Structures are given as C-alpha cells and as structure tokens.
Short mmCIF file of C-alpha atoms in Angstrom, two decimals:
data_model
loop_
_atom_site.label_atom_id
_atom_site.label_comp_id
_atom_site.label_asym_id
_atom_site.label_seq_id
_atom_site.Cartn_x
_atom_site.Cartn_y
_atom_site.Cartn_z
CA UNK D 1 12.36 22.38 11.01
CA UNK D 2 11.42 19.53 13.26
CA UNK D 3 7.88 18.38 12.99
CA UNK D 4 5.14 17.49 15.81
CA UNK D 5 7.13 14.40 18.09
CA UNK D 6 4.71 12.12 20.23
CA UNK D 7 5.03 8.94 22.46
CA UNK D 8 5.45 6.50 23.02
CA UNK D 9 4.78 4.82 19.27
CA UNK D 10 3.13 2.13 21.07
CA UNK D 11 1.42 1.37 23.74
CA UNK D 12 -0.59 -2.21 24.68
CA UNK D 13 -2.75 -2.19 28.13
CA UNK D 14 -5.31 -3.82 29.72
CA UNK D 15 -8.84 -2.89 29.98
CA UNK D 16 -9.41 -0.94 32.73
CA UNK D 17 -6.28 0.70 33.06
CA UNK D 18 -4.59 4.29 32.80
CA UNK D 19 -2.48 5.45 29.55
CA UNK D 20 -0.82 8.82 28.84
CA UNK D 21 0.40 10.51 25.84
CA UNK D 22 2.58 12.89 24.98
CA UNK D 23 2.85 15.57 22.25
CA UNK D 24 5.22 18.23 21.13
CA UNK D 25 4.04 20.95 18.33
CA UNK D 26 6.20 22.26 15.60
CA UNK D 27 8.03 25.50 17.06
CA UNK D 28 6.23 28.16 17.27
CA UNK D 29 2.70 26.41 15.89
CA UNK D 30 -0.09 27.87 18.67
CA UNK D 31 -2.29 25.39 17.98
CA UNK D 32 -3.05 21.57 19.30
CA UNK D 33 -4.77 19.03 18.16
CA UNK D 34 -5.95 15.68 19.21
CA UNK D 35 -7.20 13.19 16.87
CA UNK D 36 -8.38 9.69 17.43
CA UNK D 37 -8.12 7.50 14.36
CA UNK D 38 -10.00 4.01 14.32
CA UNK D 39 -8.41 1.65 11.54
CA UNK D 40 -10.10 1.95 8.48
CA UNK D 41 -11.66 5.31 9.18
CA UNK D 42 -10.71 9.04 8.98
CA UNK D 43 -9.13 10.72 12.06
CA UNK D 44 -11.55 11.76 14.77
CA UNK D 45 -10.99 15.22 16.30
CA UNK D 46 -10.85 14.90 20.18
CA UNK D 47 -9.82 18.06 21.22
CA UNK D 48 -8.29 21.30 19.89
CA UNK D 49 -6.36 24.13 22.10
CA UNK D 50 -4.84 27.25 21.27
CA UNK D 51 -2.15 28.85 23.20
CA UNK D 52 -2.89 27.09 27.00
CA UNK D 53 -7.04 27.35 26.55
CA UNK D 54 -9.20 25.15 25.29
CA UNK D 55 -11.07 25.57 22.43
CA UNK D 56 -13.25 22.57 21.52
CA UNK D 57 -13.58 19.61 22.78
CA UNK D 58 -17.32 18.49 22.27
CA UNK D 59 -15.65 15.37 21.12
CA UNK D 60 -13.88 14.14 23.96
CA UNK D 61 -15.58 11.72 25.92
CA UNK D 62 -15.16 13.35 29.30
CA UNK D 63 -15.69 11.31 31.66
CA UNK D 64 -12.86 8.77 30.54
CA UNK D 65 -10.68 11.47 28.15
CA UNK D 66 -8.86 14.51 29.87
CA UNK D 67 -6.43 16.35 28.06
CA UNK D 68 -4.06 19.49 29.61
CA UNK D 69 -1.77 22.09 28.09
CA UNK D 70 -0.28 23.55 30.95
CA UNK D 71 2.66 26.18 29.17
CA UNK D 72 1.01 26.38 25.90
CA UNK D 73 3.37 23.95 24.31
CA UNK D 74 3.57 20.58 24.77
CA UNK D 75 0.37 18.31 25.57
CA UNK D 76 -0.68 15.50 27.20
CA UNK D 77 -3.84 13.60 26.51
CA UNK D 78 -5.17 10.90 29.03
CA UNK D 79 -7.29 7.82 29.22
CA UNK D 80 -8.84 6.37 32.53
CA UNK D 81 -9.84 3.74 32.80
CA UNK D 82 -9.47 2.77 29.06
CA UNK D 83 -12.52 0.39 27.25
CA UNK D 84 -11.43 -1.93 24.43
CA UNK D 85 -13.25 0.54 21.84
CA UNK D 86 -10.27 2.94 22.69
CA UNK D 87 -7.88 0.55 20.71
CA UNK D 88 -6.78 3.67 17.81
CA UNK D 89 -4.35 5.34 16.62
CA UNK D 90 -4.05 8.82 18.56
CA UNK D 91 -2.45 11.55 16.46
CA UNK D 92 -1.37 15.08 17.73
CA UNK D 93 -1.55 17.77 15.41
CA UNK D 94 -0.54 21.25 15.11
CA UNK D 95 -0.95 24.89 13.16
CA UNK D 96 0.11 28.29 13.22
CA UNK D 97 -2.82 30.23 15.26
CA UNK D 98 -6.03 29.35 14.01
CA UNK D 99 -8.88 31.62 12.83
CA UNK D 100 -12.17 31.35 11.84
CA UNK D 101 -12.79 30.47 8.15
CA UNK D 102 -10.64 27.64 7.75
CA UNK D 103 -7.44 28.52 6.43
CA UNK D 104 -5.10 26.64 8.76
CA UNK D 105 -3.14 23.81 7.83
CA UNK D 106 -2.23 21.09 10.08
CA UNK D 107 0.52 18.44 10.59
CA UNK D 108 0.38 14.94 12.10
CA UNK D 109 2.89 13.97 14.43
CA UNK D 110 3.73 9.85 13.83
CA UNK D 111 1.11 9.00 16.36
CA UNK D 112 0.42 6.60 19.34
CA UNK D 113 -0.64 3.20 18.22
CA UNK D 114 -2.99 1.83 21.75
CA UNK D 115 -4.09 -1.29 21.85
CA UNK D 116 -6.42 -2.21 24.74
CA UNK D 117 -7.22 -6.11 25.67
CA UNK P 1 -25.12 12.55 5.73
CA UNK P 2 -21.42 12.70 6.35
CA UNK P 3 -20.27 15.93 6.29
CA UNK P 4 -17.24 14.75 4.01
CA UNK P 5 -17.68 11.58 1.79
CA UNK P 6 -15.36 9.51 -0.06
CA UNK P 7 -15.09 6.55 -2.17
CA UNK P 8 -12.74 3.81 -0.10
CA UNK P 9 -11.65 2.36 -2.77
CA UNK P 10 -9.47 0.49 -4.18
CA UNK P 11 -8.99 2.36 -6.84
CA UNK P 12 -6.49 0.84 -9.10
CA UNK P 13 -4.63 2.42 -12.04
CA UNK P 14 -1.63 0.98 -13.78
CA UNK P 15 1.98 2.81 -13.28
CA UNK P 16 2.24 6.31 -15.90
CA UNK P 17 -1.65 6.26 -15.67
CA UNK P 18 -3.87 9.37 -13.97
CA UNK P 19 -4.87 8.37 -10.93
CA UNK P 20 -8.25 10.39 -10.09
CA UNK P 21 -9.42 10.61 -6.58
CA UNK P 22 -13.05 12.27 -5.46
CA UNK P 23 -14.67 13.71 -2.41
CA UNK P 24 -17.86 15.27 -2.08
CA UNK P 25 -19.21 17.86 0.95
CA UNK P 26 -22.19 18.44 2.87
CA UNK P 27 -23.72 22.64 3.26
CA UNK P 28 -21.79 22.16 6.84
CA UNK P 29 -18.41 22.24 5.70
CA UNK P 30 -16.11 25.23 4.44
CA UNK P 31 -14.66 26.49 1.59
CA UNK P 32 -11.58 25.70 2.45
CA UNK P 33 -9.91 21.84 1.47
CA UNK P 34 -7.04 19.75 2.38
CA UNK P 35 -5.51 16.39 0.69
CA UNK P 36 -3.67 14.24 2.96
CA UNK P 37 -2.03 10.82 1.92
CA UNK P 38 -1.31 8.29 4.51
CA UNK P 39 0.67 5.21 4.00
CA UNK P 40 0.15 2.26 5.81
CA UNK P 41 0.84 2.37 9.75
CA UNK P 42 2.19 6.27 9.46
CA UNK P 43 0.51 9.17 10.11
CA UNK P 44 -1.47 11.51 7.45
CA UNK P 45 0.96 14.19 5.25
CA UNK P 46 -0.40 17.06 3.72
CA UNK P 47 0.06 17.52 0.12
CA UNK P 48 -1.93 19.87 -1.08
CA UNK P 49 -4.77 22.81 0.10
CA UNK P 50 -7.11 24.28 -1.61
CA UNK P 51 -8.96 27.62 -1.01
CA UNK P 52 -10.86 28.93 -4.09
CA UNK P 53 -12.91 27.56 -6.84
CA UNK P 54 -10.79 25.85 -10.04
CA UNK P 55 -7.86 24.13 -10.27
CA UNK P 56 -4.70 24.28 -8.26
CA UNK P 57 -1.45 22.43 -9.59
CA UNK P 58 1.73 21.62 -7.74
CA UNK P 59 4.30 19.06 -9.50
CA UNK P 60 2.42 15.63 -9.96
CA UNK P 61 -0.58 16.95 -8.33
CA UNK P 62 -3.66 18.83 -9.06
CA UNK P 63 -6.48 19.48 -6.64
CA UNK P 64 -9.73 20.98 -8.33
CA UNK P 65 -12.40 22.60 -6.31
CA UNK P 66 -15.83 22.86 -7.47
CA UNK P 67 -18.02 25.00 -4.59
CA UNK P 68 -21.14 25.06 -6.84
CA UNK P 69 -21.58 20.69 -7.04
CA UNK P 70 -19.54 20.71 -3.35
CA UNK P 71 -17.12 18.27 -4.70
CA UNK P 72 -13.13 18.04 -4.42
CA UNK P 73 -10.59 16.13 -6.50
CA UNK P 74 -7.08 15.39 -6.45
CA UNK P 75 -5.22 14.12 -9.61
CA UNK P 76 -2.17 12.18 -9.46
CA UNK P 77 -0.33 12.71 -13.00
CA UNK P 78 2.71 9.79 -14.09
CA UNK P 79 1.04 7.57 -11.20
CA UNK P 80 4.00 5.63 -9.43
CA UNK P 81 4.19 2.70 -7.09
CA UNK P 82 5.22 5.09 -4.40
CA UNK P 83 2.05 6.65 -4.58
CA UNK P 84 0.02 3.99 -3.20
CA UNK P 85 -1.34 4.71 -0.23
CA UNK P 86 -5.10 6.16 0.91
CA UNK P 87 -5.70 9.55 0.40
CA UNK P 88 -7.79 11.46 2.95
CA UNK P 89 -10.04 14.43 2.31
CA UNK P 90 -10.57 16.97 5.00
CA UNK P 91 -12.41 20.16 4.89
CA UNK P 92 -13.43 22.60 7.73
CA UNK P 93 -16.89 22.83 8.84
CA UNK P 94 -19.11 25.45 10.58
CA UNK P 95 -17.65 24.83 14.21
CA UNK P 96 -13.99 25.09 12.82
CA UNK P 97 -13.14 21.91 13.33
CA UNK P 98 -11.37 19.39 10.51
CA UNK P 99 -12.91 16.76 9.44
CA UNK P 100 -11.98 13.78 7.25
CA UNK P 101 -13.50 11.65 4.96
CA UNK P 102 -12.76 7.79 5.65
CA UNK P 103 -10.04 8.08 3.05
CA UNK P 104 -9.59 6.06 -0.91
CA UNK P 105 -6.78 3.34 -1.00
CA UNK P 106 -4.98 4.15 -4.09
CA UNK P 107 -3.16 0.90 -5.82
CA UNK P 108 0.02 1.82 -8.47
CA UNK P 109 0.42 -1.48 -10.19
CA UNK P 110 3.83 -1.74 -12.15
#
C-alpha cells in the first residue's frame, strides 16, 4: 500500500514570496492533515479536513495560510507572502475517517522541508 | 502547562540495555496515545497506540498507560543502534486534535 506522497522535498524562497504544497493521502484514508513542524519541536497541527470540508483549522494563521481540498483527495496547502518564522518542516498526514474520542491513527507523508531567507 | 510533556533528552543507554522513554498529560488530553519515532531529517512513524489502561507489547516494544498519574511510557527491550532517533508522544485532546510532545532523542551506544 503506498503511503501519504508530498512535494516538493524542498523548497528555499525568499521572504515575501508565494510557496505551494502538495499532498496525496493513503487510498482510501478520508482524512487530511496539515502539520507544521519547527526543528527541535513537536509537529504543529495547521489544519485537519475530512472528506472535501473542513474541520479545524483554529491553527492556521489565516491571513498568510490557506489550504483547499477540492475532490476530497489530494491537498494543497499555501503560504503568501511567507515570513522567515515559516522556515519548518510541513508534514501532511492522513487516517481512515475520524471520530470523536480519539481512536484514529495517522501517517506522515516525508514532508516539505521550507526554508525562507 | 503543555498539554503533552516530555523529557528531550538525550537519553543514553548502552546497546542490549532497556531504553525507557516517559510522557506525561494534562486533564485536556484523551485517553487515547500514540508513539511515533522520527529519525533525523524524515518524517514521524508510528509504532505503537495505546487505548486502555496497562501495558501493551508488540516485538521490542512496550507502551504502558497509566490514566490515573496521566503518564505514558514506551520501552525499548535489546536497545540497538538503529533505534536512535527521538521519540514523539502524541495524544488527542478535547477538540480532537493530535498533539505532540517536543519529542526525547534516544542515543544506542555500541
């Protein structure tokens, strides 16, 4: 079974500018997530969708962040304009449907090392 | 308070040696636990979850769950240098959302 794909693997930009990723869910997995992970720390959650809706993203810093799941499968997740604090790793994560309580396990794609300067 | 706490580490056991990792939770977080390790510059893998109170053992690994003290552990059994890497905690919490302690940094020496 293949497991969640993203890219690019890298990306390096200046401040101020526009960067896209992409994600791809294990088949058949209903549920997104972005994560933002800053070195040293644990990931971040950004945003998390199920099906084509979304279904938290108190996280996301809106008015830079925007993040779309258009056909319920594969995901894109935006930056503009991007700040040098944005410099993370940006893993994409998925699960069978989620429910309440807790019981869903998730898997990291390889992730989208940005570097801003 | 974090709502999921962990000792970065290093922790640093010698190869064949238990390696003991710890993670405590705040009232905000569920009853339901996951152990990721993540090597250097890859993304985190799930090893292990853990629903219920006590012990759960697969191969090399045992995760223990102890709702009462709201504190998780994974053990690492025959410790090898493949196992170095930091090992995340992550546990759900009231708004069903993941969330992760900053991780221990596990050191195998041979």
């Amino acid at each position: 079974e293949a497991g969640v794909a993203q890219s690019p693997r890298y990306k390096i930009i200046e401040k101020r500018q526009s960067v896209a990723f992409w994600c791809n869910p294990i088949s058949g997995h209903a549920t997104l997530y972005w994560y933002q992970q800053i070195l040293g720390q644990g990931p971040k959650l950004l945003i998390q969708f199920q099906n084509n809706g979304v279904v938290d993203d108190s996280q996301l810093p809106k008015d830079r962040f925007s993040a779309e799941r258009l056909k319920g499968v594969d995901s894109t997740l935006k930056i503009q304009p991007a700040k040098l604090e944005d410099s993370a790793v940006y893993l994409c994560a998925s699960s069978l449907l989620a429910v309440r309580g807790g019981y869903n396990e998730q898997f990291f794609g390889p992730g989208t090392r940005l570097t801003v300067l | 308070q974090k709502e999921v706490e962990q000792n970065s580490g290093p922790l640093s056991v010698p190869e064949g040696a238990i390696a003991s990792l710890n993670c405590t939770y705040s009232d905000r977080v569920s009853q339901s636990f996951f152990w990721y390790r993540q090597y250097s510059g890859k993304s985190p893998e799930l090893i292990m979850s853990i629903y219920s109170n006590g012990d759960k053992e697969d191969g090399r690994f045992t995760a223990q769950l102890n709702k009462a003290s709201q504190y998780v552990s994974l053990l690492i059994r025959d410790s090898q240098p493949s196992d170095s890497a930091t090992y995340l905690c992550a546990g759900y919490n009231a708004g069903n959302m993941l969330t992760f302690g900053g991780g221990t940094r596990l050191m195998v020496k041979p």
